[in-house]
mmCIF file of C-alpha atoms and ligand atoms in Angstrom:
data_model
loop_
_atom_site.group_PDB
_atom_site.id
_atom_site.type_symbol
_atom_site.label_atom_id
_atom_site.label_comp_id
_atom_site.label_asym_id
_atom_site.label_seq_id
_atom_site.Cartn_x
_atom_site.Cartn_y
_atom_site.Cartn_z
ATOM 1 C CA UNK A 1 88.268 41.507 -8.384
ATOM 2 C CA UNK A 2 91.922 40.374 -7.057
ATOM 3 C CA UNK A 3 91.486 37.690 -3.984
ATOM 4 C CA UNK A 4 92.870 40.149 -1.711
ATOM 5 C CA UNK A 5 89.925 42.716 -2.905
ATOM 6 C CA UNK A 6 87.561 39.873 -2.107
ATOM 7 C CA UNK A 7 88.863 38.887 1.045
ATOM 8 C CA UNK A 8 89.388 42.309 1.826
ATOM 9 C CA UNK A 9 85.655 43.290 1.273
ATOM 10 C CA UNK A 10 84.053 40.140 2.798
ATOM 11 C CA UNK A 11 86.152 40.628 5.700
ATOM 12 C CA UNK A 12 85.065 44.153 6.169
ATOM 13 C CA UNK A 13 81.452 43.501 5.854
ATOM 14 C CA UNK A 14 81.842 40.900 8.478
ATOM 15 C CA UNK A 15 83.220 43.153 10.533
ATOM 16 C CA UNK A 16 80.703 45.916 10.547
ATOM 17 C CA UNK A 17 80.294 47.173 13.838
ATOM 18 C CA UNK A 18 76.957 46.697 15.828
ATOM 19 C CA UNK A 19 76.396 43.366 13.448
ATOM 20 C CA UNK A 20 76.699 40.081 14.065
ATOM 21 C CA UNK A 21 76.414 36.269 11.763
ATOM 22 C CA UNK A 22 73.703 33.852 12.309
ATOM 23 C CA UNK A 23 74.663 30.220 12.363
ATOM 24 C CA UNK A 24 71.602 28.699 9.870
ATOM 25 C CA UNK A 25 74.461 25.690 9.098
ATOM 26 C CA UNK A 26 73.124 22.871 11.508
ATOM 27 C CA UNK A 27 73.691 19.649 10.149
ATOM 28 C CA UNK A 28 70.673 17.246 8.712
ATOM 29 C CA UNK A 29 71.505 14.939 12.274
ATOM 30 C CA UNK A 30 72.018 18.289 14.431
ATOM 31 C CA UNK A 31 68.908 20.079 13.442
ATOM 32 C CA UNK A 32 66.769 16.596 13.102
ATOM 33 C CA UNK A 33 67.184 16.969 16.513
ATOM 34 C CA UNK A 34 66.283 20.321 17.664
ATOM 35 C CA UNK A 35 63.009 20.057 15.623
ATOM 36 C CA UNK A 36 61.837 16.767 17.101
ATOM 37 C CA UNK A 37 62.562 18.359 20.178
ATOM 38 C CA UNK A 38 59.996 20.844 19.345
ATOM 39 C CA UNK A 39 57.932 18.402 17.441
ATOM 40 C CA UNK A 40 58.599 19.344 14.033
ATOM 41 C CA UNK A 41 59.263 16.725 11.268
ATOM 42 C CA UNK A 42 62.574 17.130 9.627
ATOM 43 C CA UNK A 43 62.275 17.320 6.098
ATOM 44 C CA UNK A 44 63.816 18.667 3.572
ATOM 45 C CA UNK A 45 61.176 21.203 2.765
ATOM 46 C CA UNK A 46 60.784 21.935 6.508
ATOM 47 C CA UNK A 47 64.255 22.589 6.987
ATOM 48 C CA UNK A 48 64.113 25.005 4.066
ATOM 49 C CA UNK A 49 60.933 26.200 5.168
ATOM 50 C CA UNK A 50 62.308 26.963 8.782
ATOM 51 C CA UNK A 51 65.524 28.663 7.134
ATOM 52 C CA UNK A 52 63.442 30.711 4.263
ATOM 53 C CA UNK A 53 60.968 31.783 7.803
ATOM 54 C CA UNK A 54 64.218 32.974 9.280
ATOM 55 C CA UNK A 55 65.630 34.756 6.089
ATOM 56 C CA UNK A 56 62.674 36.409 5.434
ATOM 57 C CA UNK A 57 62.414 38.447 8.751
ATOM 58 C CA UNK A 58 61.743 42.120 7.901
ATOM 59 C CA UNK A 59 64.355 44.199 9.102
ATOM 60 C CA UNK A 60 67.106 41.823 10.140
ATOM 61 C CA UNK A 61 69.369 43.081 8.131
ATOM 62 C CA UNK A 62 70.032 45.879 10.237
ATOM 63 C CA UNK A 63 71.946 43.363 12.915
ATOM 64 C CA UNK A 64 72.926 40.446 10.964
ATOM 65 C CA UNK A 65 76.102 40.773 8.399
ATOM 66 C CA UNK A 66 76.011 37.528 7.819
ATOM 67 C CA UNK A 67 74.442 33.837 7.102
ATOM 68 C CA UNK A 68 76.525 30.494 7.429
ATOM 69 C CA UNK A 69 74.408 27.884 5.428
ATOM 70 C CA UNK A 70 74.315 24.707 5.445
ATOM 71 C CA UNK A 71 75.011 22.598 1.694
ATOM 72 C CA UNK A 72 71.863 22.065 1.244
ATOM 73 C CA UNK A 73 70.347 25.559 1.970
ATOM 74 C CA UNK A 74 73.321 26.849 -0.652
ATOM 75 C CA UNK A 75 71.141 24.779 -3.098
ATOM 76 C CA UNK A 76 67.745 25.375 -2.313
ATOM 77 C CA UNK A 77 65.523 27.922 -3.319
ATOM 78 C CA UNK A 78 63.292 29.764 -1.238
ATOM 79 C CA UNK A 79 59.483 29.876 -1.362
ATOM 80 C CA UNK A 80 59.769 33.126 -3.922
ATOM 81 C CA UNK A 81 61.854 30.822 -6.047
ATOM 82 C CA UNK A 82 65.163 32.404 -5.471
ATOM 83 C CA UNK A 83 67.983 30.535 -4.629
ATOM 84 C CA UNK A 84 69.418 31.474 -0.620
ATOM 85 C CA UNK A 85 72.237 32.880 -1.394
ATOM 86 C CA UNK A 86 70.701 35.170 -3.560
ATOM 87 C CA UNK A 87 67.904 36.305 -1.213
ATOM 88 C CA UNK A 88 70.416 37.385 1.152
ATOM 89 C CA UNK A 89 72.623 39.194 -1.546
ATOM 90 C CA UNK A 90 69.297 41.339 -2.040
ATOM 91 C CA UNK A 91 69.201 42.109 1.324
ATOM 92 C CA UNK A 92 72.524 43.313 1.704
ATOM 93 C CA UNK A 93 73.912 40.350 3.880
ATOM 94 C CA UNK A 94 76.576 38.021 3.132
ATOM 95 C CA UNK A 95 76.251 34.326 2.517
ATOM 96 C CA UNK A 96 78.656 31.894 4.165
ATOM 97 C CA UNK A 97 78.946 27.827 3.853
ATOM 98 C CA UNK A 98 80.014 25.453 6.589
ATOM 99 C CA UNK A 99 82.738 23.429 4.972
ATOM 100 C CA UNK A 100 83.829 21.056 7.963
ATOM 101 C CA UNK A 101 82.828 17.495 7.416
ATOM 102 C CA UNK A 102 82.229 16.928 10.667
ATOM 103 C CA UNK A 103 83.793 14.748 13.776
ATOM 104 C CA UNK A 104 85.613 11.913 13.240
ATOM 105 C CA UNK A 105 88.046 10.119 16.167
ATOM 106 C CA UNK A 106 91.719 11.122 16.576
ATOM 107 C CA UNK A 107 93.211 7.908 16.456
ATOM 108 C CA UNK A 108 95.479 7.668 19.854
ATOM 109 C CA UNK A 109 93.654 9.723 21.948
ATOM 110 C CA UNK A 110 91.126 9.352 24.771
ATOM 111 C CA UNK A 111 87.903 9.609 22.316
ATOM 112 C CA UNK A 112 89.156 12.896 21.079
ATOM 113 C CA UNK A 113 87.487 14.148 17.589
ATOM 114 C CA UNK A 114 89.289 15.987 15.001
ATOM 115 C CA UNK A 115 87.496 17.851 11.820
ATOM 116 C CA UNK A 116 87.375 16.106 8.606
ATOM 117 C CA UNK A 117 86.896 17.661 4.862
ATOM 118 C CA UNK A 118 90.290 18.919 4.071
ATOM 119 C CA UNK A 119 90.117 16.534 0.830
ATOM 120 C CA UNK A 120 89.010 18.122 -2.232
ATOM 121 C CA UNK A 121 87.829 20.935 0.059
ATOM 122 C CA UNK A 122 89.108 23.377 -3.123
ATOM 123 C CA UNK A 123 87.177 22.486 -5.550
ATOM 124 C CA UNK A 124 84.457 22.075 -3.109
ATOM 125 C CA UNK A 125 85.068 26.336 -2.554
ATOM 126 C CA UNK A 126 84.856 26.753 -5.985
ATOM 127 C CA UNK A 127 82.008 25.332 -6.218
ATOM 128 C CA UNK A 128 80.123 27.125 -2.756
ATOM 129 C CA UNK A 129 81.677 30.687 -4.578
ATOM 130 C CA UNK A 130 80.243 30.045 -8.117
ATOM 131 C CA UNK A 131 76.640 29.669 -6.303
ATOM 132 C CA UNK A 132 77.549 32.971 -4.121
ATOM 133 C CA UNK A 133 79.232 31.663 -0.992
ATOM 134 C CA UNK A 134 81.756 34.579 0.350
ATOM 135 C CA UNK A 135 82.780 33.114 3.789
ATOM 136 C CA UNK A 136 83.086 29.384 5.455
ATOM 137 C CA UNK A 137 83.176 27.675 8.716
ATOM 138 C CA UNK A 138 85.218 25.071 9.910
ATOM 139 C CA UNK A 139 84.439 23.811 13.443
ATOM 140 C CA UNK A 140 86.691 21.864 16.074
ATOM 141 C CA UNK A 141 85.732 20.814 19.087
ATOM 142 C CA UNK A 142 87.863 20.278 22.541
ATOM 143 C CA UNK A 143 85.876 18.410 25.195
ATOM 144 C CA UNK A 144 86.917 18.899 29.283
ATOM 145 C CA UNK A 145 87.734 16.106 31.128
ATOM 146 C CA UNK A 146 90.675 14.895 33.424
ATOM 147 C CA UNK A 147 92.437 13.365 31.145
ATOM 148 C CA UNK A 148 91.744 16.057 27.822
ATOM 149 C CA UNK A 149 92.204 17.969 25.925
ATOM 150 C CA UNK A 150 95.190 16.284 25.037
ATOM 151 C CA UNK A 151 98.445 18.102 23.704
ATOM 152 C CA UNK A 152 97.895 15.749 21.015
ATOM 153 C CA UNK A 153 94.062 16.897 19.621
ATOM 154 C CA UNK A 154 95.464 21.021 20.721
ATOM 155 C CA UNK A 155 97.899 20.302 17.625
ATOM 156 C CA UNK A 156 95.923 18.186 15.506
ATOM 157 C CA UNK A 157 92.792 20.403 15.216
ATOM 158 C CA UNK A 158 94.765 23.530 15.241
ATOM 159 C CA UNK A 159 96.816 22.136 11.975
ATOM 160 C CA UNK A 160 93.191 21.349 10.297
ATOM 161 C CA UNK A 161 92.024 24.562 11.349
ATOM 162 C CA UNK A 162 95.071 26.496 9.613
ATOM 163 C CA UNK A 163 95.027 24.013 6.317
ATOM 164 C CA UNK A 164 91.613 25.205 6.469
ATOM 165 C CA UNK A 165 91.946 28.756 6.506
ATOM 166 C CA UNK A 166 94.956 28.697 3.812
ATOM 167 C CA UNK A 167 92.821 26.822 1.746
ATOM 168 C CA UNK A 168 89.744 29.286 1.702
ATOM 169 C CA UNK A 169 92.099 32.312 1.357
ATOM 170 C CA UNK A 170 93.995 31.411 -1.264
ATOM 171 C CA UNK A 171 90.409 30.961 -3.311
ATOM 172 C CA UNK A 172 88.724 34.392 -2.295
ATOM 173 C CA UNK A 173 86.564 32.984 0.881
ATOM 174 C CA UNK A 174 86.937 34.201 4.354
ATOM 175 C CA UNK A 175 87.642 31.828 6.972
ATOM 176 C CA UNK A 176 85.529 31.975 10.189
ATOM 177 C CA UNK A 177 88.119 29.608 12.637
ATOM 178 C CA UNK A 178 85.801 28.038 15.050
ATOM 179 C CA UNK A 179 87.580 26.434 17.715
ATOM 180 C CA UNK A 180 85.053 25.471 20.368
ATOM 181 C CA UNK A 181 85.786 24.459 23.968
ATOM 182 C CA UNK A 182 82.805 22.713 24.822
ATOM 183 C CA UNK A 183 80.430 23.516 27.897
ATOM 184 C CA UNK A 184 79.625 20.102 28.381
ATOM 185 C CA UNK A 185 80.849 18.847 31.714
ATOM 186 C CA UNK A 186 81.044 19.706 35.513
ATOM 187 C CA UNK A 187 84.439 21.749 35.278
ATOM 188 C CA UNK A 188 84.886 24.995 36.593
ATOM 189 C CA UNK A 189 85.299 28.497 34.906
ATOM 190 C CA UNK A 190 88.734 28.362 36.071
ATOM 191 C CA UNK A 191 89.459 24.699 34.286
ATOM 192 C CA UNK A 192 87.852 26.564 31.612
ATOM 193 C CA UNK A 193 90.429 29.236 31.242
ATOM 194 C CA UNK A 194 93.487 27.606 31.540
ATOM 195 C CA UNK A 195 92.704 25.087 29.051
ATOM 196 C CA UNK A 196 91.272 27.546 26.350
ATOM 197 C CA UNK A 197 94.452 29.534 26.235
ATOM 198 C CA UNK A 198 96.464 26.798 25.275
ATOM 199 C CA UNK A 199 93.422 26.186 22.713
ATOM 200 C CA UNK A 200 93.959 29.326 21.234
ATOM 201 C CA UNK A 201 97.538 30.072 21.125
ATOM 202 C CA UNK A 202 97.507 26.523 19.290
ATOM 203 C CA UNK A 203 95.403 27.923 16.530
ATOM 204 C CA UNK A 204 97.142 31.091 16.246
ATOM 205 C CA UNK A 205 100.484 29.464 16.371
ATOM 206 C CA UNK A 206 99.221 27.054 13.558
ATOM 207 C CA UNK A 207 97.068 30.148 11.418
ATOM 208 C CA UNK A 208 100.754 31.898 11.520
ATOM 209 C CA UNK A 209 103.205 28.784 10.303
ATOM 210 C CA UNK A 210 101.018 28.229 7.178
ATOM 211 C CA UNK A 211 101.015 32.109 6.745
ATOM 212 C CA UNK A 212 97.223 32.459 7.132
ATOM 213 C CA UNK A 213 96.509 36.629 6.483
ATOM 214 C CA UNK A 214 94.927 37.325 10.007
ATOM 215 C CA UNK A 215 93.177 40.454 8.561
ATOM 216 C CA UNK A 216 91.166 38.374 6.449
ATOM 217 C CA UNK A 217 89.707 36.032 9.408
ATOM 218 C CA UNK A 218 87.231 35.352 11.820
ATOM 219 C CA UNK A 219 87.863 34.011 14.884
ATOM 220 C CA UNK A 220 84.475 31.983 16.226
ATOM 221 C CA UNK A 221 85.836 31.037 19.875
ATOM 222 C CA UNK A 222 83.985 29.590 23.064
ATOM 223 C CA UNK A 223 83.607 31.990 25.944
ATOM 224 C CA UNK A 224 85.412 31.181 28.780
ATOM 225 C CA UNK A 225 82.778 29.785 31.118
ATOM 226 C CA UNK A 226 81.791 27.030 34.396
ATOM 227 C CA UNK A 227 80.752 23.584 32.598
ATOM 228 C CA UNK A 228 76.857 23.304 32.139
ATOM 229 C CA UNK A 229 77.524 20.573 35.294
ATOM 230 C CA UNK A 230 79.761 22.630 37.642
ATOM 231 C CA UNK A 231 78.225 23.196 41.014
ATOM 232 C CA UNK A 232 79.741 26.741 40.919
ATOM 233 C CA UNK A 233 78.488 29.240 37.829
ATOM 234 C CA UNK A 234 80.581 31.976 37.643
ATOM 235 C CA UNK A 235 78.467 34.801 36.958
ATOM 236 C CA UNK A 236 78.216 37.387 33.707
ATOM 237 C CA UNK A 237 81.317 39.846 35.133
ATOM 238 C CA UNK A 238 83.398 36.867 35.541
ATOM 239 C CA UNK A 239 83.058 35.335 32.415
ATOM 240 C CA UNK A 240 83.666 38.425 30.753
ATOM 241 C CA UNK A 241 86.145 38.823 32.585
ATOM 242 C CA UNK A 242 88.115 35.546 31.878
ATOM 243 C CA UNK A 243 87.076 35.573 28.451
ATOM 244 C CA UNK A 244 88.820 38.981 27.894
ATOM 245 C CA UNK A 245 92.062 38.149 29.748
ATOM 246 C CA UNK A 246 91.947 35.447 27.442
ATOM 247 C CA UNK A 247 91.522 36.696 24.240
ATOM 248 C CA UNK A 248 94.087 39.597 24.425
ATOM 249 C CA UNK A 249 96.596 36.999 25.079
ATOM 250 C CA UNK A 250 96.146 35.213 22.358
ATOM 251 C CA UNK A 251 94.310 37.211 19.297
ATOM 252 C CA UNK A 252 96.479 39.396 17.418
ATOM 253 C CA UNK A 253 95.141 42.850 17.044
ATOM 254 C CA UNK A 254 95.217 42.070 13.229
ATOM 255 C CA UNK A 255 92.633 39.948 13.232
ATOM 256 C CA UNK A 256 89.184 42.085 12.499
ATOM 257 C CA UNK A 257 86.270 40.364 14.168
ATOM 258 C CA UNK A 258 85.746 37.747 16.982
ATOM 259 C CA UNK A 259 82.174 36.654 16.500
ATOM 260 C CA UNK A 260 81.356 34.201 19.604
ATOM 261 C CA UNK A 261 79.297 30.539 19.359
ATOM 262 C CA UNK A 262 76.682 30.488 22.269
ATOM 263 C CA UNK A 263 77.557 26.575 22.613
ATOM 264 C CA UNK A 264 74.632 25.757 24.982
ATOM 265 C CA UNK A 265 74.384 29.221 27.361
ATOM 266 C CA UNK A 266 70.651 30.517 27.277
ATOM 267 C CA UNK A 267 69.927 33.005 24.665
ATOM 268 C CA UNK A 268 69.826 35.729 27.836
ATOM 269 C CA UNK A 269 73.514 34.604 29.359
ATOM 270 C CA UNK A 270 74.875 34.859 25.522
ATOM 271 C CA UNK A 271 73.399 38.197 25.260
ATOM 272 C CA UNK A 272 74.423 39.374 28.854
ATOM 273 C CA UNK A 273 77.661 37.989 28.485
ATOM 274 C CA UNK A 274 78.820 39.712 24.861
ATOM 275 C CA UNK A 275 77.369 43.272 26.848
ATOM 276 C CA UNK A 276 79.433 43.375 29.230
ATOM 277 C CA UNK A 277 82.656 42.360 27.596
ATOM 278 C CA UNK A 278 82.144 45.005 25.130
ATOM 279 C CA UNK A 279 80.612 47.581 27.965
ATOM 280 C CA UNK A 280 84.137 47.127 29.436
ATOM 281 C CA UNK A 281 85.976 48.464 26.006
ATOM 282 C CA UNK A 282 88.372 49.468 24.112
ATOM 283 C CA UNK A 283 88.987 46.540 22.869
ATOM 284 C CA UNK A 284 91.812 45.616 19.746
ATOM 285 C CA UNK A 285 88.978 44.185 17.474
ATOM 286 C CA UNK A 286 85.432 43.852 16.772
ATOM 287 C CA UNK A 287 83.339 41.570 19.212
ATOM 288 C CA UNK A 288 80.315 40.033 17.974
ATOM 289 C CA UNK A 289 78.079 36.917 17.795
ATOM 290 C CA UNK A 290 77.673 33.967 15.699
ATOM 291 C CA UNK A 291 74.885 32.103 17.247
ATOM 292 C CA UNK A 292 72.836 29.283 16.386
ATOM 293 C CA UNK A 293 70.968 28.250 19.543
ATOM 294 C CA UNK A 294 70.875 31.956 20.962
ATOM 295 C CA UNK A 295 69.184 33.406 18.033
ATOM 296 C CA UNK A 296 67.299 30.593 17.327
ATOM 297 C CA UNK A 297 66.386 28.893 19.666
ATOM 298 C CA UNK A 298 62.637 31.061 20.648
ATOM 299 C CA UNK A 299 61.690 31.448 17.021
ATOM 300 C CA UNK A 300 62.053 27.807 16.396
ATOM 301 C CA UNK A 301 60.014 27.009 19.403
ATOM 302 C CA UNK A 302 57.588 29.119 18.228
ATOM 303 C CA UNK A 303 57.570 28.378 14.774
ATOM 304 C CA UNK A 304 56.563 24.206 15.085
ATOM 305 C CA UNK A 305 56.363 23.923 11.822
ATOM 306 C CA UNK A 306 53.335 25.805 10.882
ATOM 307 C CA UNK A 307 52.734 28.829 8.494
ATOM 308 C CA UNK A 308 50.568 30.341 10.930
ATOM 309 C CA UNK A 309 53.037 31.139 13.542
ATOM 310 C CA UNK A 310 55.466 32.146 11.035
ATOM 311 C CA UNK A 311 54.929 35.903 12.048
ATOM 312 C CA UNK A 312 55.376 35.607 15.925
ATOM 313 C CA UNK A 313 58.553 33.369 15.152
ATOM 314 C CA UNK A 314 59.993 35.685 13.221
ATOM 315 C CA UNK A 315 59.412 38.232 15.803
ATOM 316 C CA UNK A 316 61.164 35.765 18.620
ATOM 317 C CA UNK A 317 64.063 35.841 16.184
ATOM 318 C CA UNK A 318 63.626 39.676 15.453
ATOM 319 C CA UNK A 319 64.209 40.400 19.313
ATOM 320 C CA UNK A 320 67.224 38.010 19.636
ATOM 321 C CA UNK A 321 68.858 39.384 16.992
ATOM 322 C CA UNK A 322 68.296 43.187 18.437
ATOM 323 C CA UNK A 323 69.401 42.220 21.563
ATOM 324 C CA UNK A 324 72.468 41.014 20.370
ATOM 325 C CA UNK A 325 73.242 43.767 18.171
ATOM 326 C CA UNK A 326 72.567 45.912 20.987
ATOM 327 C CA UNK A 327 75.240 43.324 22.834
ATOM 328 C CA UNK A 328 77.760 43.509 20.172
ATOM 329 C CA UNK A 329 78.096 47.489 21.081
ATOM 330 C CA UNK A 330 77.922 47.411 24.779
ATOM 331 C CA UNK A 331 74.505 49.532 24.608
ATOM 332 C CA UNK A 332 72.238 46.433 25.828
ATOM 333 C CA UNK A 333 70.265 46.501 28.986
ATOM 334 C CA UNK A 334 68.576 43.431 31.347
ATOM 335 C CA UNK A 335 65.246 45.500 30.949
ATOM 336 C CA UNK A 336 64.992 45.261 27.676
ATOM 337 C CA UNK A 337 64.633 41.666 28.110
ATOM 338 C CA UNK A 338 60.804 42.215 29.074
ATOM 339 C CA UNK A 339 60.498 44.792 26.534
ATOM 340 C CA UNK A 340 58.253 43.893 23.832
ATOM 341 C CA UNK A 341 60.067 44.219 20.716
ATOM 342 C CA UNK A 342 58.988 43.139 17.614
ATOM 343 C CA UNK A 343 59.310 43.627 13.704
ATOM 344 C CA UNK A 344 57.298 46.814 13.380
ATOM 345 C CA UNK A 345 58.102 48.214 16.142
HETATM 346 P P1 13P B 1 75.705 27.649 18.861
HETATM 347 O O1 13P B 1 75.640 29.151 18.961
HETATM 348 O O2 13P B 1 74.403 26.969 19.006
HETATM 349 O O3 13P B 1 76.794 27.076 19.739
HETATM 350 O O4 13P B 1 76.166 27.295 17.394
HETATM 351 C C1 13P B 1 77.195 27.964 16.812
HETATM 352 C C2 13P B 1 77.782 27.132 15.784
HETATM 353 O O5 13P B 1 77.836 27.500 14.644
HETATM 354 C C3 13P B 1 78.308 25.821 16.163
HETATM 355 O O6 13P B 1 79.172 25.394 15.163
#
């Protein structure tokens, strides 16, 4: 298949309407600590345990397009003795590989971070596609203060971002751009907005000089949205609002699919807040979800680490990932949050 066929028919599956990604591409530190926080050892074997649980959920196929691993998911196998990537071929979804390195500081800056892996990242791609990778993530991260983000860390993690995104294209994967204004911090929903459009026009402004095909893409933003510390949360009409008026202003209608991060809102607010923006359609592109804590988050408390709960964990996830679905077509409802909806059902 040409690259363009590739990109063409990852990008497509990605973009299937009514489907979303899961985020399964923690890092060993990140997801260390979500499990001690629910008292779960962190081992290899548990992590692949937890991810195999997750990946083996009957039925979730019919809401999730797609899987970002982490490295060493790519390489492990799961308790059937397949290899991940190849137990989510089977089930029709697409594997995907975060390729970021991580945070490092931006020298010059008032503890800013930019995204490292750029080196080698290539070869690295090569590598991810020969074991079945289709699609990668690269995440940067903007933090709210008085004094940031800085014009300085807008242009230095938009460049990264758009070396990135060449860099997958140009060897058959499709980049999902994440660039995430965090929800750390007590600024307001307003703060919010005006900083994130700068944020994005950045990226797209960056994705366009190094000629980055939008139509093979994903953008992965923030919502627009009151810092976790604000005295004043906007509610779910404004920040669908904001994140809307947003968004058209700065995503060009090529790009396919806008699959949000849930960043630290509950796994209802997430939910609620994809609804509403879609309820309020048409809209130029797809608009989706590519949680981690919002479709995990239940199914991992539930889980702890033992076999026996496996089935009411995968359940928790089952609903989440529903709800979403239902979310990422405007067709949710707040009842259905009490509804009891499980695998079988
Ligand atoms: P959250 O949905 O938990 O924010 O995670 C999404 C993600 O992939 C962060 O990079």
């Amino acid at each position: 298949m040409s690259i363009i066929n590739e990109l063409s028919a990852t990008a497509k599956k990605l973009s299937e309407h009514g489907k979303g990604i899961l985020a399964a591409d923690e890092s060993t530190p990140t997801i260390t600590k979500r499990f001690e926080a629910n008292g779960i050892s962190s081992t290899e074997e548990t992590r692949r345990d937890y991810r195999d649980m997750l990946i083996s959920t009957p039925g979730f196929n019919q809401f999730i397009a797609g899987v970002i691993l982490f490295e060493e998911t790519l390489n492990q196998k799961t308790a059937d003795g397949v290899a991940f990537p190849a137990k989510l071929e089977k089930m029709g979804v697409l594997p995907g590989i975060k390729v970021d390195k991580g945070l490092i500081d931006l020298s010059n800056t008032d503890g800013e971070k930019v995204a490292q892996g750029l080196d080698g990242l290539a070869d690295r791609l090569q590598d991810y596609k020969s074991k079945g990778a289709k699609f990668a993530k690269w995440r940067c991260v903007y933090n709210i203060s008085s004094t940031t983000p800085s014009t300085l860390a807008i242009h230095a993690n938009a460049e990264v971002l758009a070396r990135y995104a060449a860099i997958c294209q140009d060897n058959g994967i499709v980049p999902i751009v994440e660039p995430e204004v965090l929800i750390d911090g007590e600024h307001t929903i307003e703060q919010c907005e005006a900083i994130s459009e700068p944020v994005f026009q950045a990226v797209f402004e960056a994705l366009h000089r190094y000629k980055v095909k939008l139509e093979y893409i994903v953008l992965k933003p923030s919502m627009i949205i009151s810092g976790k510390k604000c005295s004043k949360q906007a509610g779910v009409k404004e920040v669908a609002e904001a994140t809307m008026r947003i968004l058209k202003r700065t995503v060009p209608a090529a790009v396919p699919s806008i699959n949000f991060l849930s960043g630290g809102q509950t796994s209802e607010q997430a939910t609620a807040h994809l609804n509403t923006m879609n309820a309020q359609g048409p809209l130029p592109w797809n608009l989706s979800f590519s949680y981690a804590r919002a479709l995990q988050e239940y199914a991992m408390a539930t889980w702890k680490g033992e076999s026996n709960n496996v089935e009411a964990a995968q359940n928790a996830f089952y609903k989440r990932a529903k709800l979403n679905s239902l979310a990422a077509t405007g067709q949710f409802k707040d009842s259905m949050e009490k509804e009891d909806i499980s695998m079988v059902a």
